[in-house]
Amino acid sequence: MSETTDDGGAIRRVRTFWRRTLRGPSPGARIEIYEELAPTLGAGIGLRQALRATAERHRGLKRRTVELLAAGLERDVSLSETMRANPDSFTRIEAALISTGERTGRLDVAFRGAAAQLERARGVRNRLLQAIAYPLLLVHCFILMCSVVRMFGGGSFVLTLVPSLIGFWGAVFVLASLHAANADRAAYARLIQRIPIVGRVVRAGALARFARALAALHGGGVPYDESLRVAAEASGNALLRADAAVAIHALARGAPLPVALEQITTIPSDDLGLLVAGEQSGELEAAALRVADLEDERFDVVVKRMASVLPGVLVAIMGVVVAAYAFSFYAGRYAEIDKMFK
């Protein structure tokens, strides 16, 4: 029974991922909405009126997104609950940050934090796209060259090119779907972290999101246990969530925060030292932001390394395969000529 339920949850996560990617409001659209709501609320205008005014300034998907939040309020449903109920349009970290604003009464700060988080996420995505753009070009050149060699060998150019492209992008679709289906599983997160370079990229990104959310939550006056829970949820990493659950249990037993943080084995020792020192000096928020900056720097270093290594690997693979195709072509021609003379 549990397997069936888990399979259903995996399918739901895949569906949610593709709906948010293909049909949901873009990060840029949500950033614009949050940046409009923040100063409006900061000026003392009521939430319902702010949503109504923001909706009137937009059309299409942006307007429907704001109206979705407003409709929840009309049913006495909080903004964060509406966001969690609509994962096609909003991410976990957005819901977590807005939930913090609702608890602290500083929704304007929460909206600014959500916009800043989305801006950072968009920057990360752009850096990743820049890193893989050239390797993707090489893969398509490789497919094109193989198709040309196959054509000179007597095969069909189109029947080689089209199935190869479909196979490549089909594999990308399957891998993205598998990632979305298993993103909440600790075993999958552990497997990803063991992959060279990729694991370090994923880990650094998750730790940066965790630290920034922790800083925002603690700065908003949220208790330690709730801060750890929501920050771990916002990280999007199953291992961090599992470790945070252990730390929260330690806090419930009366352990101080430094002892509880030591239960989160996913956090590197240097980051942990910064957090512990920040808590002991009363500057946990600043320490968490420092950890987030350090992990962002590590992320950039690893992505640049990946961008420098991956093209060389692909070129080598392409050279070997094209040489094999060329060898098979000329070997066949040589065999035909040899038969003619015999």
mmCIF file of C-alpha atoms in Angstrom, residues 15-157:
data_model
loop_
_atom_site.group_PDB
_atom_site.id
_atom_site.type_symbol
_atom_site.label_atom_id
_atom_site.label_comp_id
_atom_site.label_asym_id
_atom_site.label_seq_id
_atom_site.Cartn_x
_atom_site.Cartn_y
_atom_site.Cartn_z
ATOM 1 C CA ARG A 15 3.153 16.522 -13.013
ATOM 2 C CA THR A 16 3.628 19.501 -10.713
ATOM 3 C CA PHE A 17 7.195 20.040 -11.930
ATOM 4 C CA TRP A 18 6.253 20.148 -15.614
ATOM 5 C CA ARG A 19 3.142 22.242 -15.024
ATOM 6 C CA ARG A 20 5.141 24.831 -13.074
ATOM 7 C CA THR A 21 7.926 24.766 -15.682
ATOM 8 C CA LEU A 22 5.741 24.961 -18.773
ATOM 9 C CA ARG A 23 2.514 26.603 -17.647
ATOM 10 C CA GLY A 24 3.112 28.313 -14.317
ATOM 11 C CA PRO A 25 4.053 31.966 -13.815
ATOM 12 C CA SER A 26 7.713 32.535 -14.558
ATOM 13 C CA PRO A 27 10.134 33.540 -11.784
ATOM 14 C CA GLY A 28 10.319 36.977 -13.376
ATOM 15 C CA ALA A 29 6.546 37.376 -13.177
ATOM 16 C CA ARG A 30 6.466 36.364 -9.513
ATOM 17 C CA ILE A 31 9.369 38.685 -8.723
ATOM 18 C CA GLU A 32 7.456 41.576 -10.279
ATOM 19 C CA ILE A 33 4.336 40.713 -8.257
ATOM 20 C CA TYR A 34 6.249 40.508 -4.969
ATOM 21 C CA GLU A 35 8.164 43.717 -5.628
ATOM 22 C CA GLU A 36 4.872 45.530 -6.213
ATOM 23 C CA LEU A 37 3.202 44.089 -3.116
ATOM 24 C CA ALA A 38 6.101 44.821 -0.734
ATOM 25 C CA PRO A 39 6.091 48.657 -0.867
ATOM 26 C CA THR A 40 2.296 48.743 -0.997
ATOM 27 C CA LEU A 41 2.038 46.776 2.243
ATOM 28 C CA GLY A 42 4.929 48.712 3.741
ATOM 29 C CA ALA A 43 2.956 51.920 3.184
ATOM 30 C CA GLY A 44 0.195 50.604 5.436
ATOM 31 C CA ILE A 45 -2.294 49.527 2.753
ATOM 32 C CA GLY A 46 -4.314 46.436 3.643
ATOM 33 C CA LEU A 47 -3.447 43.081 2.094
ATOM 34 C CA ARG A 48 -6.749 42.608 0.276
ATOM 35 C CA GLN A 49 -6.581 46.101 -1.189
ATOM 36 C CA ALA A 50 -2.927 45.591 -2.185
ATOM 37 C CA LEU A 51 -3.767 42.367 -4.001
ATOM 38 C CA ARG A 52 -6.723 43.984 -5.727
ATOM 39 C CA ALA A 53 -4.640 46.946 -6.895
ATOM 40 C CA THR A 54 -1.815 44.656 -8.099
ATOM 41 C CA ALA A 55 -4.236 42.454 -10.028
ATOM 42 C CA GLU A 56 -5.710 45.485 -11.797
ATOM 43 C CA ARG A 57 -2.255 46.484 -13.081
ATOM 44 C CA HIS A 58 -1.681 43.158 -14.827
ATOM 45 C CA ARG A 59 -3.219 40.888 -17.407
ATOM 46 C CA GLY A 60 -2.976 37.230 -18.297
ATOM 47 C CA LEU A 61 -1.042 34.814 -16.108
ATOM 48 C CA LYS A 62 0.253 37.485 -13.695
ATOM 49 C CA ARG A 63 -3.269 38.650 -12.966
ATOM 50 C CA ARG A 64 -4.534 35.100 -12.452
ATOM 51 C CA THR A 65 -1.672 34.461 -10.025
ATOM 52 C CA VAL A 66 -2.567 37.496 -7.880
ATOM 53 C CA GLU A 67 -6.274 36.644 -8.083
ATOM 54 C CA LEU A 68 -5.459 33.137 -6.855
ATOM 55 C CA LEU A 69 -3.944 34.614 -3.679
ATOM 56 C CA ALA A 70 -6.864 37.033 -3.290
ATOM 57 C CA ALA A 71 -9.416 34.237 -3.708
ATOM 58 C CA GLY A 72 -7.728 32.323 -0.884
ATOM 59 C CA LEU A 73 -8.023 35.319 1.424
ATOM 60 C CA GLU A 74 -11.740 35.599 0.625
ATOM 61 C CA ARG A 75 -12.097 32.027 1.926
ATOM 62 C CA ASP A 76 -10.060 32.930 5.050
ATOM 63 C CA VAL A 77 -7.085 30.918 3.783
ATOM 64 C CA SER A 78 -3.664 32.442 4.431
ATOM 65 C CA LEU A 79 -1.328 33.327 1.571
ATOM 66 C CA SER A 80 1.186 30.647 2.553
ATOM 67 C CA GLU A 81 -1.491 27.957 2.655
ATOM 68 C CA THR A 82 -2.724 29.005 -0.788
ATOM 69 C CA MET A 83 0.844 28.808 -2.074
ATOM 70 C CA ARG A 84 1.352 25.335 -0.639
ATOM 71 C CA ALA A 85 -1.941 24.209 -2.155
ATOM 72 C CA ASN A 86 -0.816 25.444 -5.599
ATOM 73 C CA PRO A 87 2.681 24.056 -6.200
ATOM 74 C CA ASP A 88 2.130 24.562 -9.942
ATOM 75 C CA SER A 89 2.529 28.294 -9.336
ATOM 76 C CA PHE A 90 4.659 28.670 -6.189
ATOM 77 C CA THR A 91 7.692 26.942 -4.709
ATOM 78 C CA ARG A 92 8.219 25.722 -1.149
ATOM 79 C CA ILE A 93 10.618 28.462 -0.229
ATOM 80 C CA GLU A 94 8.167 31.172 -1.328
ATOM 81 C CA ALA A 95 5.466 29.646 0.857
ATOM 82 C CA ALA A 96 7.928 29.323 3.752
ATOM 83 C CA LEU A 97 9.056 32.955 3.533
ATOM 84 C CA ILE A 98 5.503 34.291 3.248
ATOM 85 C CA SER A 99 4.508 32.104 6.206
ATOM 86 C CA THR A 100 7.253 33.828 8.204
ATOM 87 C CA GLY A 101 5.889 37.234 7.242
ATOM 88 C CA GLU A 102 2.392 36.228 8.313
ATOM 89 C CA ARG A 103 3.656 35.127 11.730
ATOM 90 C CA THR A 104 5.787 38.194 12.338
ATOM 91 C CA GLY A 105 3.385 40.711 10.822
ATOM 92 C CA ARG A 106 6.021 41.819 8.286
ATOM 93 C CA LEU A 107 4.604 40.635 4.987
ATOM 94 C CA ASP A 108 6.375 43.468 3.161
ATOM 95 C CA VAL A 109 9.746 42.124 4.319
ATOM 96 C CA ALA A 110 8.650 38.572 3.442
ATOM 97 C CA PHE A 111 7.692 39.603 -0.100
ATOM 98 C CA ARG A 112 11.028 41.346 -0.563
ATOM 99 C CA GLY A 113 12.766 38.218 0.723
ATOM 100 C CA ALA A 114 10.785 36.022 -1.662
ATOM 101 C CA ALA A 115 11.637 38.302 -4.588
ATOM 102 C CA ALA A 116 15.337 38.272 -3.618
ATOM 103 C CA GLN A 117 15.291 34.480 -3.305
ATOM 104 C CA LEU A 118 13.704 34.098 -6.738
ATOM 105 C CA GLU A 119 16.231 36.532 -8.186
ATOM 106 C CA ARG A 120 19.090 34.459 -6.781
ATOM 107 C CA ALA A 121 17.470 31.259 -8.064
ATOM 108 C CA ARG A 122 17.129 32.818 -11.501
ATOM 109 C CA GLY A 123 20.772 33.825 -11.407
ATOM 110 C CA VAL A 124 21.769 30.263 -10.492
ATOM 111 C CA ARG A 125 19.662 28.904 -13.340
ATOM 112 C CA ASN A 126 21.230 31.348 -15.795
ATOM 113 C CA ARG A 127 24.733 30.373 -14.682
ATOM 114 C CA LEU A 128 23.890 26.704 -15.152
ATOM 115 C CA LEU A 129 22.434 27.381 -18.595
ATOM 116 C CA GLN A 130 25.580 29.263 -19.564
ATOM 117 C CA ALA A 131 27.683 26.357 -18.323
ATOM 118 C CA ILE A 132 25.811 23.738 -20.362
ATOM 119 C CA ALA A 133 25.084 25.840 -23.475
ATOM 120 C CA TYR A 134 28.400 24.989 -25.171
ATOM 121 C CA PRO A 135 28.259 21.275 -24.227
ATOM 122 C CA LEU A 136 24.707 21.143 -25.647
ATOM 123 C CA LEU A 137 25.982 22.699 -28.867
ATOM 124 C CA LEU A 138 28.730 20.078 -29.027
ATOM 125 C CA VAL A 139 26.216 17.259 -28.548
ATOM 126 C CA HIS A 140 24.094 18.543 -31.426
ATOM 127 C CA CYS A 141 27.202 18.935 -33.611
ATOM 128 C CA PHE A 142 28.154 15.391 -32.701
ATOM 129 C CA ILE A 143 24.727 14.093 -33.749
ATOM 130 C CA LEU A 144 24.956 16.086 -36.990
ATOM 131 C CA MET A 145 28.433 14.744 -37.830
ATOM 132 C CA CYS A 146 27.368 11.167 -37.135
ATOM 133 C CA SER A 147 24.398 11.656 -39.433
ATOM 134 C CA VAL A 148 26.668 13.023 -42.204
ATOM 135 C CA VAL A 149 29.120 10.139 -41.837
ATOM 136 C CA ARG A 150 26.211 7.699 -41.898
ATOM 137 C CA MET A 151 24.924 9.337 -45.083
ATOM 138 C CA PHE A 152 28.284 8.899 -46.826
ATOM 139 C CA GLY A 153 28.229 5.300 -45.685
ATOM 140 C CA GLY A 154 25.029 4.666 -47.619
ATOM 141 C CA GLY A 155 22.556 5.352 -44.789
ATOM 142 C CA SER A 156 19.850 7.979 -44.491
ATOM 143 C CA PHE A 157 20.793 11.388 -43.097
#
